[in-house]
mmCIF file of C-alpha atoms in Angstrom:
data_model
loop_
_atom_site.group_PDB
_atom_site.id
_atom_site.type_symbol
_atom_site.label_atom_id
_atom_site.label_comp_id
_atom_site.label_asym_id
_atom_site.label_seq_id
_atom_site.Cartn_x
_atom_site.Cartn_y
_atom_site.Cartn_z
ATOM 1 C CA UNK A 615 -3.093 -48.090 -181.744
ATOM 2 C CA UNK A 616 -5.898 -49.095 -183.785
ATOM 3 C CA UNK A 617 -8.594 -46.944 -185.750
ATOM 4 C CA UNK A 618 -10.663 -44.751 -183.433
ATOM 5 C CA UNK A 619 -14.291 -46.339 -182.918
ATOM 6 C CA UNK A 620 -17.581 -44.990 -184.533
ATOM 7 C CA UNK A 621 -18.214 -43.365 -181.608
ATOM 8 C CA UNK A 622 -14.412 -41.648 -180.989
ATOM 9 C CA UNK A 623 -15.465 -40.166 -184.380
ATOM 10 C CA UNK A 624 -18.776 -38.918 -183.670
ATOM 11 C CA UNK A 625 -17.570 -37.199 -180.239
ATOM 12 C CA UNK A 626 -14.962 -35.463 -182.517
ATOM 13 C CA UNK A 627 -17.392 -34.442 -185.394
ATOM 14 C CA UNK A 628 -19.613 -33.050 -182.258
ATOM 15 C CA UNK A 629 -16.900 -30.969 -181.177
ATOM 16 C CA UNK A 630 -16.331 -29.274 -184.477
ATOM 17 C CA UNK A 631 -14.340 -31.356 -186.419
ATOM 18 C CA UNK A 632 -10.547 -31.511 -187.422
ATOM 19 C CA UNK A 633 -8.736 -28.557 -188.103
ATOM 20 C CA UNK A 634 -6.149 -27.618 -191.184
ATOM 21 C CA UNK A 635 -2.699 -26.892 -189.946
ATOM 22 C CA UNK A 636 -1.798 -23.173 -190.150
ATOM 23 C CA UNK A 637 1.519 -21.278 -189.479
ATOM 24 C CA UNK A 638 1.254 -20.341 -186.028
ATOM 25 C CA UNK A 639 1.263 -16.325 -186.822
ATOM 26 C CA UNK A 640 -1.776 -16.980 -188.884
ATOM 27 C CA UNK A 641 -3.521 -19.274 -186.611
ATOM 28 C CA UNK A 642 -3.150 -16.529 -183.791
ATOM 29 C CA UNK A 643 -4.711 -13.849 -185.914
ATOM 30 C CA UNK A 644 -7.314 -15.787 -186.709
ATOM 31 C CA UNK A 645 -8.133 -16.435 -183.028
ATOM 32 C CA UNK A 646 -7.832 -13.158 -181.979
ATOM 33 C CA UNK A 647 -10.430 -12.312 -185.165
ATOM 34 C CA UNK A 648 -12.913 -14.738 -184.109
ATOM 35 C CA UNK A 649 -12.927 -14.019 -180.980
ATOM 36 C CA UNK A 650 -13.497 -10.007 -181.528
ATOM 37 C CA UNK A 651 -16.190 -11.196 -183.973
ATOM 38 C CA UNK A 652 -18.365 -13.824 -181.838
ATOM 39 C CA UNK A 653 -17.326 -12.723 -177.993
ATOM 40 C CA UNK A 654 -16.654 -8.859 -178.791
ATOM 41 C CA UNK A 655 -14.060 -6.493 -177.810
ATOM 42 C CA UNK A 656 -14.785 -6.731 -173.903
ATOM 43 C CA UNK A 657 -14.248 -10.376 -173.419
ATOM 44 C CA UNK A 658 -10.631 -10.217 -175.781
ATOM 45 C CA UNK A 659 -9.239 -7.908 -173.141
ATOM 46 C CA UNK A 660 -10.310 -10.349 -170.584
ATOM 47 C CA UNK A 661 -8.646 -12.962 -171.863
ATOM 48 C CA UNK A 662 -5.746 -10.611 -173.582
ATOM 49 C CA UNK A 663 -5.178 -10.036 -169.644
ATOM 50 C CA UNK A 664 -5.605 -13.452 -168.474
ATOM 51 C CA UNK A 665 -2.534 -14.553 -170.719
ATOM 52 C CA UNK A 666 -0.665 -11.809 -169.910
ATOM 53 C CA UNK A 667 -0.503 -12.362 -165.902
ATOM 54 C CA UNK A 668 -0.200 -16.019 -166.687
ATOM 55 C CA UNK A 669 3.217 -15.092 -168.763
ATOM 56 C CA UNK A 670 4.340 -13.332 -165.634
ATOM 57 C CA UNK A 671 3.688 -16.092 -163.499
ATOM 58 C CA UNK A 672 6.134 -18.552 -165.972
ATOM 59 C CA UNK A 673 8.563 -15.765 -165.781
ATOM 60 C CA UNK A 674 8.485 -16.093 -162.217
ATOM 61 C CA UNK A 675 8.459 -19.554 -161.213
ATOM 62 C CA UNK A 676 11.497 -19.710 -163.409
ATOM 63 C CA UNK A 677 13.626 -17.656 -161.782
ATOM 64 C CA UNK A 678 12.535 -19.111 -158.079
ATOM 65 C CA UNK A 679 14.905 -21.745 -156.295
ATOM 66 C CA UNK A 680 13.728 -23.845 -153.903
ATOM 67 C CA UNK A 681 13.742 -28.164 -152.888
ATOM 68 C CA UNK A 682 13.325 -30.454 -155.938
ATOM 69 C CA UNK A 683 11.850 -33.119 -153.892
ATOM 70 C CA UNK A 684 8.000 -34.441 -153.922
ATOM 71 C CA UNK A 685 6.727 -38.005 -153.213
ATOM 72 C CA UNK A 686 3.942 -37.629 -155.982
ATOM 73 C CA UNK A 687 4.575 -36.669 -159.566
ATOM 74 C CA UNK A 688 1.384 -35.503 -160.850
ATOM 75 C CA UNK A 689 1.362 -35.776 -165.072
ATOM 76 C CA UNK A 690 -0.878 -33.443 -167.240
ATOM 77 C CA UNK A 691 -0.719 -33.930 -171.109
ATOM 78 C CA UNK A 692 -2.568 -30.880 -171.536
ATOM 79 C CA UNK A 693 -2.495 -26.954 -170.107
ATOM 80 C CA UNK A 694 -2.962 -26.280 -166.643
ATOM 81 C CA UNK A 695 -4.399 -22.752 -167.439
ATOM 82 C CA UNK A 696 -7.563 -22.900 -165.631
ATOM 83 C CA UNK A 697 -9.133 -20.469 -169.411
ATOM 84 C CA UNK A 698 -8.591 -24.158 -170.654
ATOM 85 C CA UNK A 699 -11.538 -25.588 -169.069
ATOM 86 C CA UNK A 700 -12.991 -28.012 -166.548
ATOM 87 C CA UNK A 701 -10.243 -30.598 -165.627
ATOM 88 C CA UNK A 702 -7.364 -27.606 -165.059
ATOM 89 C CA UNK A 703 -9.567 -25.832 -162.817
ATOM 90 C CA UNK A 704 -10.190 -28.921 -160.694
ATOM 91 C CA UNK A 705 -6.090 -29.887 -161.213
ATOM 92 C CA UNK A 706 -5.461 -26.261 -159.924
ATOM 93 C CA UNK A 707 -7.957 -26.212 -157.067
ATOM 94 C CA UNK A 708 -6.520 -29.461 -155.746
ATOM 95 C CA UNK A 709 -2.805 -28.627 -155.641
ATOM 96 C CA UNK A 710 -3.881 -25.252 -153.801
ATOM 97 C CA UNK A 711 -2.091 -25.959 -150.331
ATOM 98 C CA UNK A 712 -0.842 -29.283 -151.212
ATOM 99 C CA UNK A 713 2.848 -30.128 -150.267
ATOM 100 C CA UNK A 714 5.629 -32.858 -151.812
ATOM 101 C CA UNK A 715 4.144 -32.925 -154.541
ATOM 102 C CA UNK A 716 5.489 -31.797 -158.237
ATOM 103 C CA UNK A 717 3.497 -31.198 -161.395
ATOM 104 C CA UNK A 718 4.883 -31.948 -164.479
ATOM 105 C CA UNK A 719 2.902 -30.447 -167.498
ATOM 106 C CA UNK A 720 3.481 -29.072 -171.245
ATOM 107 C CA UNK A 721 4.923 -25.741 -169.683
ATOM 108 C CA UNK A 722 7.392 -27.977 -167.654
ATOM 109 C CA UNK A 723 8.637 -29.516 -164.099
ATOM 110 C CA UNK A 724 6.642 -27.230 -160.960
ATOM 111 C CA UNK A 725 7.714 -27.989 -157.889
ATOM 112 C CA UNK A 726 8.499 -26.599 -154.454
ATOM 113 C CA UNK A 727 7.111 -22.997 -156.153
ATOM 114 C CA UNK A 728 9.893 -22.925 -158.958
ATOM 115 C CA UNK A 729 10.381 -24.487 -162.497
ATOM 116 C CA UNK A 730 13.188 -27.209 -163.433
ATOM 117 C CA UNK A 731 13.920 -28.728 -166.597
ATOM 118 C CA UNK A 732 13.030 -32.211 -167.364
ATOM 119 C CA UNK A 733 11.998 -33.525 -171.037
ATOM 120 C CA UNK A 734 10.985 -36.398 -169.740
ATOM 121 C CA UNK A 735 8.287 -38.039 -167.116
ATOM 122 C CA UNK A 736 11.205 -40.467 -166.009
ATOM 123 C CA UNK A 737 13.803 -37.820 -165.784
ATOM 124 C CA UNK A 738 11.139 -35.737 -163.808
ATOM 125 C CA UNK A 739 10.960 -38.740 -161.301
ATOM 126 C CA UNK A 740 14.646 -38.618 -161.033
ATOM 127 C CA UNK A 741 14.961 -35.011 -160.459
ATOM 128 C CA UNK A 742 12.027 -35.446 -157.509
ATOM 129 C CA UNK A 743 12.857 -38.929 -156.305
ATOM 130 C CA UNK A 744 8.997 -39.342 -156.687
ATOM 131 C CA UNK A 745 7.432 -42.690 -155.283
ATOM 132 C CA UNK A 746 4.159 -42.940 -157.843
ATOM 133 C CA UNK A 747 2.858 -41.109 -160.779
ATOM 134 C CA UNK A 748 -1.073 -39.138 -160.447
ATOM 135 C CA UNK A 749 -2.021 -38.836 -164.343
ATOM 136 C CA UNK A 750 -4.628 -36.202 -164.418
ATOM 137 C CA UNK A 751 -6.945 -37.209 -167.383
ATOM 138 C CA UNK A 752 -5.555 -39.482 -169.689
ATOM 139 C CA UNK A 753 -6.232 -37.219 -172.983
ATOM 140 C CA UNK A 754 -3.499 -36.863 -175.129
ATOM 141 C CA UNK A 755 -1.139 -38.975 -172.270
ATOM 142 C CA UNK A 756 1.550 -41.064 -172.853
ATOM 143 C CA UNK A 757 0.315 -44.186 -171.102
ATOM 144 C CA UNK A 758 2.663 -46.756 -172.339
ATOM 145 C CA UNK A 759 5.223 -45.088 -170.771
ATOM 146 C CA UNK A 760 3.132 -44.044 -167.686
ATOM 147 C CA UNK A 761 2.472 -47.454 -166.829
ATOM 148 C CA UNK A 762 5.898 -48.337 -166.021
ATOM 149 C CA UNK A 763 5.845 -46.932 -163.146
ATOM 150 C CA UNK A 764 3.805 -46.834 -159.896
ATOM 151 C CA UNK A 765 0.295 -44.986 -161.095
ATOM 152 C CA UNK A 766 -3.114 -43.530 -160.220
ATOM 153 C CA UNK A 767 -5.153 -42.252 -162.488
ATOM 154 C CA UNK A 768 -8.062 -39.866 -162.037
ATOM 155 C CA UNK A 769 -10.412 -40.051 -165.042
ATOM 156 C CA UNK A 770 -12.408 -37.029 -166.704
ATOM 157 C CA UNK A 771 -13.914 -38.286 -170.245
ATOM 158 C CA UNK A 772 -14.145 -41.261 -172.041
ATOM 159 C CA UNK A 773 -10.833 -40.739 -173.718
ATOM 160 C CA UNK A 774 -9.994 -44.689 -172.904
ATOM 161 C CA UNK A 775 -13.238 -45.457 -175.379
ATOM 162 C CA UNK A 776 -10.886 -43.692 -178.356
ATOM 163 C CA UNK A 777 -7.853 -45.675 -177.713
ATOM 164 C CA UNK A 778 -6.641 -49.910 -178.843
ATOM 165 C CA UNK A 779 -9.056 -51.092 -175.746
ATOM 166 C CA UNK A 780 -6.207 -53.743 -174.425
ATOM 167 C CA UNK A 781 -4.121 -50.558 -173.634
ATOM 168 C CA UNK A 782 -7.822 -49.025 -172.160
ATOM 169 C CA UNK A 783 -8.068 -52.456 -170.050
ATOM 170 C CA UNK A 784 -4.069 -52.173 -168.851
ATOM 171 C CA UNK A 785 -4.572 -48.921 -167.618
ATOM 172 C CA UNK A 786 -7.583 -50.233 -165.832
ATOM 173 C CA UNK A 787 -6.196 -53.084 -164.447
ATOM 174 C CA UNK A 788 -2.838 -51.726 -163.755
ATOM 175 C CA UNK A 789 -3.484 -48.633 -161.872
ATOM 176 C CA UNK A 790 -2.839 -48.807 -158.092
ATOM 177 C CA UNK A 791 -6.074 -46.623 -157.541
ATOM 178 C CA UNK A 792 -8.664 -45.461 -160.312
ATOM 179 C CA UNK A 793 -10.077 -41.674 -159.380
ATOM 180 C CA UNK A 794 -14.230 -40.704 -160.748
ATOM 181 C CA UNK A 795 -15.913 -37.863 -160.471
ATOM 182 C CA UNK A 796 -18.705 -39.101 -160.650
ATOM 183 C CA UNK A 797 -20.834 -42.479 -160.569
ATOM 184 C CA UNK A 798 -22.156 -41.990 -164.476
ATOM 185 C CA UNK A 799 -18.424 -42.412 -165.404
ATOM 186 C CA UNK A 800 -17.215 -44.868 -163.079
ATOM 187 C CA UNK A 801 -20.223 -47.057 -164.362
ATOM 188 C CA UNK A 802 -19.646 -46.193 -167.726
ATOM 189 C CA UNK A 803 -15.841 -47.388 -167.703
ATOM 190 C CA UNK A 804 -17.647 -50.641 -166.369
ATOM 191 C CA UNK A 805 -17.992 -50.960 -170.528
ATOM 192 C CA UNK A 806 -14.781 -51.896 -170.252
ATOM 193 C CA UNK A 807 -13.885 -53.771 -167.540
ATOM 194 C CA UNK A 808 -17.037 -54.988 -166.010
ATOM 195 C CA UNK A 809 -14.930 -55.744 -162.215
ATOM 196 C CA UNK A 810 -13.692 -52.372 -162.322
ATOM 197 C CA UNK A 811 -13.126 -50.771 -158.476
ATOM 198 C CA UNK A 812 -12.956 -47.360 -158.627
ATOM 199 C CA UNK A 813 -13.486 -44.055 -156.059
ATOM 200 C CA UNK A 814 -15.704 -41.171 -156.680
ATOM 201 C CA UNK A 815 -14.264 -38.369 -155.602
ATOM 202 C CA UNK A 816 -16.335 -34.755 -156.296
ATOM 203 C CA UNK A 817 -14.162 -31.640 -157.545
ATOM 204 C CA UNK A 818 -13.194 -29.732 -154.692
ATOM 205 C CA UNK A 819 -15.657 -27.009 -156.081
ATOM 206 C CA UNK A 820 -18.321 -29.330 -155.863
ATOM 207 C CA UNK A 821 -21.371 -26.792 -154.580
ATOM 208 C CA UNK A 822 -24.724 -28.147 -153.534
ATOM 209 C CA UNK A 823 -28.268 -26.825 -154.967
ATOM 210 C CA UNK A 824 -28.871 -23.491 -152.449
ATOM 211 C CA UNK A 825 -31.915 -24.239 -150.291
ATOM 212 C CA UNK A 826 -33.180 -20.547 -151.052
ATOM 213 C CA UNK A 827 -35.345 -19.364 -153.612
ATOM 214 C CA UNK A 828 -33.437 -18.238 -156.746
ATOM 215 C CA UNK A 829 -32.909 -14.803 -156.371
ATOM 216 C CA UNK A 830 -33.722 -13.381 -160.166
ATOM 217 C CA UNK A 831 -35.984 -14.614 -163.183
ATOM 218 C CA UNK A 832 -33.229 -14.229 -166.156
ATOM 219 C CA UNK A 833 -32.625 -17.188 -167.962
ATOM 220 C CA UNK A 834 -28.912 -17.973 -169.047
ATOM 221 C CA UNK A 835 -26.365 -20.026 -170.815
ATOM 222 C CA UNK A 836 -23.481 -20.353 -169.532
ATOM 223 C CA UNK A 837 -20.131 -22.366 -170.990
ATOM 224 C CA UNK A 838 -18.525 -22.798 -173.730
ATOM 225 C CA UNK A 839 -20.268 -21.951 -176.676
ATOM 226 C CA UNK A 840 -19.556 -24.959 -178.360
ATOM 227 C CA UNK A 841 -21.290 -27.222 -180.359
ATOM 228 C CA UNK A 842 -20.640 -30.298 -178.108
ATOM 229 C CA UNK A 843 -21.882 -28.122 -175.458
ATOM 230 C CA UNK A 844 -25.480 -27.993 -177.249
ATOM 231 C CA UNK A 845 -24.687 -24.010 -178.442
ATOM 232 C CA UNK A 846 -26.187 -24.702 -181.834
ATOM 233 C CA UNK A 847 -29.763 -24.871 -180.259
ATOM 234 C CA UNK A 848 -29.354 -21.566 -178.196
ATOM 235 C CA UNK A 849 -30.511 -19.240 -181.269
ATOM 236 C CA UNK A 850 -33.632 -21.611 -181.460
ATOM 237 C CA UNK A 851 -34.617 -21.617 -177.559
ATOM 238 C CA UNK A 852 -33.711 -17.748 -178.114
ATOM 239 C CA UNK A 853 -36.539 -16.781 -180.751
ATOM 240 C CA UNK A 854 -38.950 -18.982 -178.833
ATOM 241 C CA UNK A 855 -38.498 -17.196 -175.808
ATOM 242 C CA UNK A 856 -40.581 -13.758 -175.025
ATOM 243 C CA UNK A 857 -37.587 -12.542 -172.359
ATOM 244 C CA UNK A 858 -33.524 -12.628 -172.771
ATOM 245 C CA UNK A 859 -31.605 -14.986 -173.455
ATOM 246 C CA UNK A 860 -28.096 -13.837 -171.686
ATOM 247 C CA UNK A 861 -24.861 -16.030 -172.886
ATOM 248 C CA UNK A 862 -21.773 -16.101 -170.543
ATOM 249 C CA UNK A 863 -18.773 -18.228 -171.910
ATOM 250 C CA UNK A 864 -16.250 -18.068 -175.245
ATOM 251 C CA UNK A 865 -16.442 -20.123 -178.263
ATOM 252 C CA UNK A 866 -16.970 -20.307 -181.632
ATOM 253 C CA UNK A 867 -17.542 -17.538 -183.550
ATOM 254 C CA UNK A 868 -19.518 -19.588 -186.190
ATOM 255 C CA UNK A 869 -22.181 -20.025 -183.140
ATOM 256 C CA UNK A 870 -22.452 -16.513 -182.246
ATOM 257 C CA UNK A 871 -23.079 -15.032 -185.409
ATOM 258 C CA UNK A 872 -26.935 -16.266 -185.791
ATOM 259 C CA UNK A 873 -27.138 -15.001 -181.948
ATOM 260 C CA UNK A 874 -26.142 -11.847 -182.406
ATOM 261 C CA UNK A 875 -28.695 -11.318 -185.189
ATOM 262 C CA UNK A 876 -31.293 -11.638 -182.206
ATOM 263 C CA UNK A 877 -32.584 -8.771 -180.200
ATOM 264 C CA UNK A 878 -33.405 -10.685 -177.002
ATOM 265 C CA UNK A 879 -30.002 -11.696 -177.037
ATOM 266 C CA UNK A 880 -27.438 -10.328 -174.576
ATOM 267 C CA UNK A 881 -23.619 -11.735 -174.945
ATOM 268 C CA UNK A 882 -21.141 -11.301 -172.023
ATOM 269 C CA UNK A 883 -18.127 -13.124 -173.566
ATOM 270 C CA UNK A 884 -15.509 -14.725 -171.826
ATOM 271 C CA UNK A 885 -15.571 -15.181 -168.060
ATOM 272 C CA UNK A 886 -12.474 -15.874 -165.542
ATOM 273 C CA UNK A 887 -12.157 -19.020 -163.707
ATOM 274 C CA UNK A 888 -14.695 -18.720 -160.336
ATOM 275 C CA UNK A 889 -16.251 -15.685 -161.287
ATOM 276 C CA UNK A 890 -19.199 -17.176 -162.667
ATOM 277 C CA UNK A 891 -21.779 -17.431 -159.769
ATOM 278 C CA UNK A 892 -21.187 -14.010 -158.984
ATOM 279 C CA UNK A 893 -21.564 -13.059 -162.955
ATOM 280 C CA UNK A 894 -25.505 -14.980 -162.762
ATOM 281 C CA UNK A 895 -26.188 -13.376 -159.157
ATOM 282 C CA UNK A 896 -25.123 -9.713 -160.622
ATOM 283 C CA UNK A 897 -27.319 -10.186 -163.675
ATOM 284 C CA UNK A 898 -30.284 -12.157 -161.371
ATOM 285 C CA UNK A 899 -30.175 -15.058 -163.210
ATOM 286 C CA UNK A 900 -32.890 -17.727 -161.802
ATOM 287 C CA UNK A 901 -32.380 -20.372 -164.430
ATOM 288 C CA UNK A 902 -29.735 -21.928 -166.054
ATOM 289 C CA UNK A 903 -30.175 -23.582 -169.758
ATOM 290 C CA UNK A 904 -27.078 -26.648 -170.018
ATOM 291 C CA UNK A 905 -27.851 -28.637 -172.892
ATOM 292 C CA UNK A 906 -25.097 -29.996 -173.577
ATOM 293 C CA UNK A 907 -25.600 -32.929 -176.267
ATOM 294 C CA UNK A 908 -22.479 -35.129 -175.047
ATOM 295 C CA UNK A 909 -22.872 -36.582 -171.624
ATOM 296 C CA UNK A 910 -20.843 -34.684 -168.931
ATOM 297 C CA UNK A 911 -18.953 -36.617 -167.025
ATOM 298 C CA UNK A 912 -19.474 -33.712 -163.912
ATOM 299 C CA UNK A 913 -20.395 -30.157 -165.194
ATOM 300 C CA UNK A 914 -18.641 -27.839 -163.536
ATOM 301 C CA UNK A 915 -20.993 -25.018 -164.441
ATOM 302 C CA UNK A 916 -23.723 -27.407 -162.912
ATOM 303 C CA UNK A 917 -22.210 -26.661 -159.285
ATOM 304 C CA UNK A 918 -21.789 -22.981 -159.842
ATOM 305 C CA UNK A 919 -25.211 -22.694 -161.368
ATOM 306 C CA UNK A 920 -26.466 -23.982 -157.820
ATOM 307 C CA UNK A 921 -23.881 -21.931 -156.301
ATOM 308 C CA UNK A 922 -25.185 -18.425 -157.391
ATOM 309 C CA UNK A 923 -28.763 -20.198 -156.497
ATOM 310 C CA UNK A 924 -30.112 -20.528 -160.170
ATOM 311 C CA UNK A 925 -32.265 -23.688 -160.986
ATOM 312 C CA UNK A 926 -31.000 -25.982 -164.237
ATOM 313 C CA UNK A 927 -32.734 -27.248 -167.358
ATOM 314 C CA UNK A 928 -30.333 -29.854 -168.631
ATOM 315 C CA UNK A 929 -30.859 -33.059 -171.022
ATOM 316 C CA UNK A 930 -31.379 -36.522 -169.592
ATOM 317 C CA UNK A 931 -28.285 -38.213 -170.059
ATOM 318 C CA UNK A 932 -24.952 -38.070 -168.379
ATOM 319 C CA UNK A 933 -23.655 -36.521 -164.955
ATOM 320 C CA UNK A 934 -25.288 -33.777 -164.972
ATOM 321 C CA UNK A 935 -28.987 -36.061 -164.934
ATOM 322 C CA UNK A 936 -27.698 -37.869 -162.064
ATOM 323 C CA UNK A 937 -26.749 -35.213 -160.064
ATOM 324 C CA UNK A 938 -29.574 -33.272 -161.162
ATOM 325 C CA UNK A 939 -31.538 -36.368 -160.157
ATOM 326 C CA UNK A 940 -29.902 -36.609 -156.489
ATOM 327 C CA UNK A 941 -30.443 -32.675 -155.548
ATOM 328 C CA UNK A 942 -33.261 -32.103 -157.365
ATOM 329 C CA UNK A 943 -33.172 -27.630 -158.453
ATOM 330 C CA UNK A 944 -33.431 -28.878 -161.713
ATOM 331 C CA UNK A 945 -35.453 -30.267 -164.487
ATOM 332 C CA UNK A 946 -34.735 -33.032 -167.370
ATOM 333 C CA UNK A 947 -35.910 -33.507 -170.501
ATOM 334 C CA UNK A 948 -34.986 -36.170 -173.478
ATOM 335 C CA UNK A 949 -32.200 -35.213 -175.566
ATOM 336 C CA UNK A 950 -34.151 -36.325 -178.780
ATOM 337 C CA UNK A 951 -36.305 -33.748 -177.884
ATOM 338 C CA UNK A 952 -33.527 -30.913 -178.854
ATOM 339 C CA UNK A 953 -34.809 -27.175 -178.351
ATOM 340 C CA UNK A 954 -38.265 -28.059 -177.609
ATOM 341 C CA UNK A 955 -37.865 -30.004 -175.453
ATOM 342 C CA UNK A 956 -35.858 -27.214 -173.716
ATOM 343 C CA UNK A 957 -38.022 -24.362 -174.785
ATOM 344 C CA UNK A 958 -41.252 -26.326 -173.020
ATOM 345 C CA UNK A 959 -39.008 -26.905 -169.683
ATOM 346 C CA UNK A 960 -38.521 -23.011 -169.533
ATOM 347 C CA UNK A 961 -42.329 -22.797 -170.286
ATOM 348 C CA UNK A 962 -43.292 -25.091 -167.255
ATOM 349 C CA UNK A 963 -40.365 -22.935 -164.805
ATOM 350 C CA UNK A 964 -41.900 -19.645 -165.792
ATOM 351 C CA UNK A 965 -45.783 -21.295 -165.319
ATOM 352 C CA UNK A 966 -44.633 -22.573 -161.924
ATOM 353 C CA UNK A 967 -42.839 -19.614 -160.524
ATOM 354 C CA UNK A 968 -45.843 -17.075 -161.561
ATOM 355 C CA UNK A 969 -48.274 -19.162 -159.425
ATOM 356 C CA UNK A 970 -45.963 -19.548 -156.511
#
């Protein structure tokens, strides 16, 4: 592997930065701490219960016996727990109904409804006689060994811009079918290898803009309240605004310190997996603030925005312009334009719905 690029760096200082190793004891203090600090005591329960029922789920899959056999191994490097974010909750909405298949994942070997053994991806193609490997999102994945052995890959980020780009460029070239979710990335990975052929294929939860009016005139952020996710501006759109700002999603606690110092603030905390359209249509929210300062390479919270029939203020770059673009129920504006340029998009919504 060589050094990661200039820009592998700058996507990492976006998200936060690197983290000092801790004993495990503390580090899970300290969670639960931040998160009773920035999300409150209301969302820690949610997510206190969310663990639990997934623990009983583990417990129960390993004691189930069943058939070991699937024709497609599907490989994730990272947790399937749809609390982890976008690219689990597509992984699990995809394998809902889905037979011969097996899913092999940090918790271990799923398949046929129970949980075997296997250290290893080529033992787990030996216990399940698989034909081909699907790698789910090539974070954190082993593709050296991956790639000796019949593979498709579906793509979420630009993880292959962070890597030695002849490996990037193998895995390209190599892969018996390459998996987008959307154009933006497909044409981005075109960086790389300029022929690439790839499908777009939309998350299952894909949800088009509602053709009614929106049915409220809150305004909301909703995701996680991360810096990469544009949360640092929120405080600043916040005191410009003469309404409330409501904030659904977990995060840092860092960011929701200066938020809860304001009094048009109002912080809901963590939300389950598919409850969030229902969350903006209970609370009437009409419009949805994403400004997320890395380009998205879908937005999930894009298609449930439209789903609960809220319109979107998002910045100009990424997925979420070009769908924004296709559908329309939206609005762009620059990203160097930061909060104001946000702030002044809200301004022109609220102007256009009063004379409507």
């Amino acid at each position: 592997m060589v050094r990661a690029s200039a820009g592998a760096k700058a996507r990492r200082r976006a998200r936060g930065g690197d983290r000092a190793r801790v004993p495990v004891g503390a580090a899970m203090i300290r969670a639960i701490a931040n998160v009773l600090r920035g999300e409150g005591f209301a969302s820690a329960l949610r997510r206190a219960g969310e663990r639990i029922e997934e623990a009983a789920q583990d417990i129960a899959m390993r004691m189930r016996h069943g058939s070991s056999e699937a024709e497609i191994l599907i490989f994730s490097a990272s947790s399937i727990a749809p609390r982890t974010g976008g690219v689990a909750i597509q992984l699990m909405t995809r394998l809902r109904g889905q037979r011969n298949v097996a899913l092999l994942h940090p918790g271990g070997l799923d398949v046929g409804g129970h949980r075997r053994r296997a250290t290893t991806i080529a033992e787990a193609m030996t216990v399940t006689g698989a034909k081909a490997i699907h790698l789910e999102g090539t974070s954190n994945a082993p593709l050296e060994e991956l790639l000796r052995f019949p593979l498709i890959v579906s793509i979420h980020d630009l993880t292959l811009f962070d890597i030695d780009r002849e490996l990037a460029r193998r895995v390209l070239v190599e892969a018996q079918a390459l998996i987008f979710p959307s154009r933006f990335l497909l044409e981005k990975h075109r960086e790389i290898l300029p022929s690439l052929v790839g499908e777009i294929i939309e998350p299952a939860i894909c949800h088009p803009p509602s053709a009614q009016p929106p049915s409220g005139e809150a305004i909301a952020f909703a995701g996680a309240v991360k810096r990469h996710k544009g949360a640092h501006l929120l405080p600043d759109i916040a005191r410009a605004l003469d309404t409330e700002l409501h904030v659904f999603g977990g995060g840092d606690a860092d960011l929701f310190r200066p938020l809860r110092a304001l009094p048009n603030v109002v912080i809901h905390g963590y939300y389950r997996a598919g409850t969030l359209p229902s969350l903006l249509a209970r609370h009437r929210i009409g419009l949805v603030v994403l400004p997320s300062i890395v380009p998205e390479s879908f937005s999930l919270v894009l298609s449930e925005a439209w789903q609960a029939g809220a319109r979107v203020i998002a910045f100009d770059h990424g997925a979420q312009a070009e769908r924004i673009r296709a559908h329309g129920n939206g609005w762009l504006v620059p990203l160097e334009s930061g909060a104001r340029g946000l702030v002044d998009a809200i301004t022109r919504h609220n102007c256009a719905d009063a004379s409507s």
